[in-house]
Amino acid sequence: ARFLTEAARLDAHLPEGFALRGEPVVTVEFHYLTGIDWLAGRGYTMVQVSWPASFSGREDRASGRFLAVIWENLADPIITGRDEIGHPKLYADIPPSRAWDGTHICSAGWMGFRFLDLEVSGLREVPLAAPAPPDDILMLKYVPRTGAWGEGELCQVTLTPGDDPDRTVDHRQTGAGRVRFHPAAWADLPTMHHVVNALAGLPVLEPRGGSVVRSRGGKSYRDQRILR
């Protein structure tokens, strides 16, 4: 699901070298993954929050979507995604989605505190025409320095090329989307209340719809690279 918000709010959450690109539209995606080869057929779920941005570094220029945070419900992809790929991953409890009366209902929480609700309703079928080229994904990889509280050992921008030739879309529906982040006290989310509250503080100026997509396959991330 997607929504329009205030540009200044998104700018305030972009790292150094980044700038908002185009309309300040936030996209929240739930990915329910099954049959993953490197997990011997098991699966897990992720939540991604992103918005359009560009990056200007000492050597590189790039534009696409800034992936601000990912929540996942399994330690293995969190550890490997942080260390090897540079994804900004956190843990969350993410139950299976529910489909009821033409609406898909998704949620995420942590130890009993639900911090995110998403719904896509009024779904209608969309022809599987040739899709537009997907955006590249821009992220900030950060590793803290052991023994030096508050200092970083590594801070770099990473890019995932949007091209995904191994992914095949089998089914697509579009409809109305609704997203709500629930503000949290420190006791609700001791390690990430600041993350959730930053997103809860983004005003929803206008809903921009939602979609439900079923697909097969996906990229290996061997094309991941560092931007300087």
PDB file of C-alpha atoms in Angstrom, residues 29 38 51 68-69 74 92 104 113 115 134 148 174 198 207 217:
ATOM      1  CA  GLU A  29       5.126  -3.905   1.379  1.00  0.00           C
ATOM      2  CA  TRP A  38      18.592 -21.790   0.709  1.00  0.00           C
ATOM      3  CA  TRP A  51      10.220   6.107  -0.762  1.00  0.00           C
ATOM      4  CA  ALA A  68      14.485   2.829   5.160  1.00  0.00           C
ATOM      5  CA  VAL A  69      13.766  -0.324   7.172  1.00  0.00           C
ATOM      6  CA  LEU A  74      13.355 -15.124  11.071  1.00  0.00           C
ATOM      7  CA  ALA A  92       9.141  -8.468  14.113  1.00  0.00           C
ATOM      8  CA  HIS A 104      -6.277  -8.522   2.445  1.00  0.00           C
ATOM      9  CA  PHE A 113       2.568  -4.841  20.741  1.00  0.00           C
ATOM     10  CA  PHE A 115       2.838  -1.504  15.570  1.00  0.00           C
ATOM     11  CA  PRO A 134      11.568  -1.704 -11.403  1.00  0.00           C
ATOM     12  CA  ALA A 148      33.179   2.572  21.321  1.00  0.00           C
ATOM     13  CA  THR A 174      -5.138  -3.521  -7.414  1.00  0.00           C
ATOM     14  CA  ALA A 198       9.250   8.179  13.050  1.00  0.00           C
ATOM     15  CA  PRO A 207      -3.908   7.224   0.055  1.00  0.00           C
ATOM     16  CA  GLY A 217      11.344 -16.787  -8.340  1.00  0.00           C
TER      17      GLY A 217
END
